[in-house]
CSV table of C-alpha atoms in Angstrom, one decimal:
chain,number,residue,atom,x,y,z
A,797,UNK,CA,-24.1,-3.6,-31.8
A,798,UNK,CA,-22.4,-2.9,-27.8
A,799,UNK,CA,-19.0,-2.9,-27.7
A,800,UNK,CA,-17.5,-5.2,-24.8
A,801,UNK,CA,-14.7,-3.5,-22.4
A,802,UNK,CA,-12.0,-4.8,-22.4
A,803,UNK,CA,-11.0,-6.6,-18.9
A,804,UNK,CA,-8.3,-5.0,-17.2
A,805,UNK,CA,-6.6,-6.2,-14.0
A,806,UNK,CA,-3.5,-4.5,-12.3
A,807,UNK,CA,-0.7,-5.8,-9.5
A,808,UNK,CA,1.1,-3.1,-8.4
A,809,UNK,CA,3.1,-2.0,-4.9
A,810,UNK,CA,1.3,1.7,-4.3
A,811,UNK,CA,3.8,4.2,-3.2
A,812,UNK,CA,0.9,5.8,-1.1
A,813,UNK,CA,-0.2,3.1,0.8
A,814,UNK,CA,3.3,1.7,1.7
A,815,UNK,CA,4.4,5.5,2.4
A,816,UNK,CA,1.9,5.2,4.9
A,817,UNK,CA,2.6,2.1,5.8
A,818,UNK,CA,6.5,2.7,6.6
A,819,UNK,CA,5.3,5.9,8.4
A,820,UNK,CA,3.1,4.0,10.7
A,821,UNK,CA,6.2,1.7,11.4
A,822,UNK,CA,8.6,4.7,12.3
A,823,UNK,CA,5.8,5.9,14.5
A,824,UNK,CA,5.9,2.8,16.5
A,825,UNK,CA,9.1,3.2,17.2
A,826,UNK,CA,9.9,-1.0,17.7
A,827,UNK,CA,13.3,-2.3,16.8
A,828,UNK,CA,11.8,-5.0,14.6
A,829,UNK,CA,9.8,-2.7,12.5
A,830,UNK,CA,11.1,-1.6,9.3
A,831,UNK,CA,12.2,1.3,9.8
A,832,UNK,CA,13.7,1.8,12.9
A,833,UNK,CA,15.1,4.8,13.2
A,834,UNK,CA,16.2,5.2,17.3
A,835,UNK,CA,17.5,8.5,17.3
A,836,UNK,CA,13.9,9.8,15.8
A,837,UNK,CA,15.0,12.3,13.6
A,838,UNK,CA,11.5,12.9,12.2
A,839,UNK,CA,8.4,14.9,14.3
A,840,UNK,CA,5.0,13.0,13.6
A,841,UNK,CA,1.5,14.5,15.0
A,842,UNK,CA,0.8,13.1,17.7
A,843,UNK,CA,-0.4,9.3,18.1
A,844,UNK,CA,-4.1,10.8,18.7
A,845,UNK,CA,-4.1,12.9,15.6
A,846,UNK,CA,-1.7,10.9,13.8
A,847,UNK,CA,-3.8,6.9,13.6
A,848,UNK,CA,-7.0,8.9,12.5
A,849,UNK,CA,-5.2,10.8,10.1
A,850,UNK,CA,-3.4,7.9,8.9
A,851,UNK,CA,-6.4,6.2,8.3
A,852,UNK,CA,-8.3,9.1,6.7
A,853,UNK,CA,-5.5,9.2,4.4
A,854,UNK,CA,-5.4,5.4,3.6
A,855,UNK,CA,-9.1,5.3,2.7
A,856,UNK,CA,-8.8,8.6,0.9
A,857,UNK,CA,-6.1,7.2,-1.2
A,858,UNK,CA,-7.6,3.5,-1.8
A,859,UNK,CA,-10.6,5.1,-2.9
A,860,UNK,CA,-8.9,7.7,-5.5
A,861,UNK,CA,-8.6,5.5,-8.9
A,862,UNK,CA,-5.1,7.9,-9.4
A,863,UNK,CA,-3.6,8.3,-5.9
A,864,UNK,CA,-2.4,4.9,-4.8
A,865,UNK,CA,-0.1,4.6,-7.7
A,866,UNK,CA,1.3,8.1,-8.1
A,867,UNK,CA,4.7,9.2,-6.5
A,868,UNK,CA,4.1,10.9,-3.3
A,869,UNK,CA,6.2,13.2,-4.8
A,870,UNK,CA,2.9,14.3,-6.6
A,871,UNK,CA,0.5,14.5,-3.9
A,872,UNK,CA,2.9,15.8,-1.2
A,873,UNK,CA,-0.1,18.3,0.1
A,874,UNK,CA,-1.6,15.1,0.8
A,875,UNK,CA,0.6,13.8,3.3
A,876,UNK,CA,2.4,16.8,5.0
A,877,UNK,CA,-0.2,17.0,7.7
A,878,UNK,CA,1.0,14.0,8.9
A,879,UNK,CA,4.4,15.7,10.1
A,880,UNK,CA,4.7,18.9,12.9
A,881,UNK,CA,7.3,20.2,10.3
A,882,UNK,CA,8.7,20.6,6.9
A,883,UNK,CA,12.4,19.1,7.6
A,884,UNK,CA,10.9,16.0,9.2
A,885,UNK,CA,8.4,15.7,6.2
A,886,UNK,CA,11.3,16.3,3.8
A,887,UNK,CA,13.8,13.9,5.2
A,888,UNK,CA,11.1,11.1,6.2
A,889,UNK,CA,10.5,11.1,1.7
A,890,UNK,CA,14.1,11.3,1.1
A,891,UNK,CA,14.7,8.3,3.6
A,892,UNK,CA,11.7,6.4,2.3
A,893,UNK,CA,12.1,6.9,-1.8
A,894,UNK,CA,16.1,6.0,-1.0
A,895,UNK,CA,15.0,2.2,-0.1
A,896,UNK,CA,11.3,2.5,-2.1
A,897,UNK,CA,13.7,3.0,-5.5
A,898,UNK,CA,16.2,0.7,-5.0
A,899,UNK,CA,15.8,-2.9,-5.8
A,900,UNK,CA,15.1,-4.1,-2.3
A,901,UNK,CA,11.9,-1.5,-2.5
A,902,UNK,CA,8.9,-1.6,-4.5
A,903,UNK,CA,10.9,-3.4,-6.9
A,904,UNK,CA,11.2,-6.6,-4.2
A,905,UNK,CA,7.5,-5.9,-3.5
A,906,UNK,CA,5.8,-6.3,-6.8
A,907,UNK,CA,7.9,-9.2,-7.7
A,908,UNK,CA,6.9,-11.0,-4.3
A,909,UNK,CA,4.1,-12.7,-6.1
A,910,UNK,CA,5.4,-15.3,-8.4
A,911,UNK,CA,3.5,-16.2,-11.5
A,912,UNK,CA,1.4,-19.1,-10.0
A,913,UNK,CA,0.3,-16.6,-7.5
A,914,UNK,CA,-0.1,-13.9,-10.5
A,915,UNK,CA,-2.1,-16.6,-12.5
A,916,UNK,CA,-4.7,-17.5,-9.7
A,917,UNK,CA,-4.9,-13.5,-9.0
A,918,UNK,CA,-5.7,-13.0,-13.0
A,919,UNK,CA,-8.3,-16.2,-12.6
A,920,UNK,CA,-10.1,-14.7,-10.0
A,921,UNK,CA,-10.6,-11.3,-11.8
A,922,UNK,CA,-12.0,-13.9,-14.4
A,923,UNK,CA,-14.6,-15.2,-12.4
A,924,UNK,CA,-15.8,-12.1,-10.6
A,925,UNK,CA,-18.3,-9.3,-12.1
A,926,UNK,CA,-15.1,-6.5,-12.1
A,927,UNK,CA,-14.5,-4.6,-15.1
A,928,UNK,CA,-10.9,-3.1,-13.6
A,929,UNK,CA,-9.4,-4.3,-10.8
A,930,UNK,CA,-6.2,-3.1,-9.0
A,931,UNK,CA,-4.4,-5.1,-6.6
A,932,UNK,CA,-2.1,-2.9,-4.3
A,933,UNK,CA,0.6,-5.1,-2.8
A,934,UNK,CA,2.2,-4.2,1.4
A,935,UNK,CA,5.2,-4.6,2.1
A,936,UNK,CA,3.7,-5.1,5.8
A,937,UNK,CA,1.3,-7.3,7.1
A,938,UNK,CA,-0.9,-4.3,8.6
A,939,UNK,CA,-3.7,-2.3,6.7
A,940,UNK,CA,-4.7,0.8,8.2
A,941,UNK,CA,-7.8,1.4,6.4
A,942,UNK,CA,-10.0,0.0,4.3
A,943,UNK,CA,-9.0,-3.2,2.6
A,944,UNK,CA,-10.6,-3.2,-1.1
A,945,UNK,CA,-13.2,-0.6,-2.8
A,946,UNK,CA,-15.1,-1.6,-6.0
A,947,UNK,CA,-11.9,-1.2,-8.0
A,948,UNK,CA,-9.2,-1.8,-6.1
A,949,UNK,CA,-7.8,-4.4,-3.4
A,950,UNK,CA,-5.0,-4.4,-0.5
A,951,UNK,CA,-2.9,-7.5,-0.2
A,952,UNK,CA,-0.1,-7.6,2.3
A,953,UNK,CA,2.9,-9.7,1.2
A,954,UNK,CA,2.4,-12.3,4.2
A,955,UNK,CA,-1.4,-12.8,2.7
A,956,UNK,CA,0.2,-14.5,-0.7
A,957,UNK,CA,3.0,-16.9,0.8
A,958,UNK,CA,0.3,-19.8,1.0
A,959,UNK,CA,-1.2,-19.6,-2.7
A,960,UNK,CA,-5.1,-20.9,-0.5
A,961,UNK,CA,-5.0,-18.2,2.1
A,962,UNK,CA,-4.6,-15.4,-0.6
A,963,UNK,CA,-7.6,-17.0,-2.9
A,964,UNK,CA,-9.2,-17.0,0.2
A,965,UNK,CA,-8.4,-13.7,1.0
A,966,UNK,CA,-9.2,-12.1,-1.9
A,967,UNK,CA,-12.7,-14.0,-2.3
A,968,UNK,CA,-13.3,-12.2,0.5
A,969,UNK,CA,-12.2,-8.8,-0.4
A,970,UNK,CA,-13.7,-9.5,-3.6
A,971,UNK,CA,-16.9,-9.8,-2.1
A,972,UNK,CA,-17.4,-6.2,-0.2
């Protein structure tokens, strides 16, 4: 007799991926970026080191079935290279876990997607061949690596305000 696996699918904001995401922001320094910061209190690599690295780290952490959904608390090792010191590192967590924990953070994020959304998202995970799935919500419309693995799948909050465009979307994703 073969045991079937249970079918598991998961919607969650990763704390990696909008760390990243938040960093890439401050780095471009615009005023209608969340966050701008114009005194820029923090010291990032430079912008030649710094897009690579970001990237290396987004695909490195997409592709990690643990890393997108720990605390970056947990994997600070990870991400310190991205800063010239350790006070600009220090402060850029503190600033981003102050509005990441509070309700406007990944709170807001992972209740974006209302249950209609949710429901199409669960009947898609139906009809592919996945096992396990992972959804990683953005808070911004920009992905800086890799957009899904076998596992696991990026969707920026702007990609589920029209209920077709994200089923579109994630057939797509679906698909690599």
């Amino acid at each position: 007799m073969t045991i079937k696996k249970d079918r598991v699918l998961i919607t969650e904001a990763s704390d990696s991926l909008n760390f990243l995401l938040y960093v890439h922001n401050y780095a471009q320094s615009e005023k209608h970026m969340y966050p701008y910061l114009p005194s820029n209190p923090w010291k990032l690599q430079e912008q030649a080191v710094l897009k690579p690295l970001l990237r290396q780290l987004w695909n490195a952490s997409l592709t990690s079935s643990t890393y997108p959904s720990l605390p970056i608390d947990l994997q600070k090792e990870n991400f310190r290279p991205i800063f010239k010191d350790e006070k600009s590192f220090e402060s850029c967590l503190d600033t981003f876990y102050s509005w990441w924990g509070s309700m406007a953070g990944k709170m807001a994020v992972e209740r974006f997607a209302d249950q209609d959304h949710l429901h199409s998202l669960y009947t898609l995970f139906l009809l592919s061949d996945k096992e396990e799935l992972t959804i990683h919500f953005l808070y911004e419309n920009i992905i800086l690596g890799r957009p899904a693995t076998s596992d696991q799948l990026v969707l920026t909050l702007r990609e589920t305000f029209i209920q077709e465009e994200m089923i579109r979307t994630v057939q797509e994703r679906l698909s690599l």
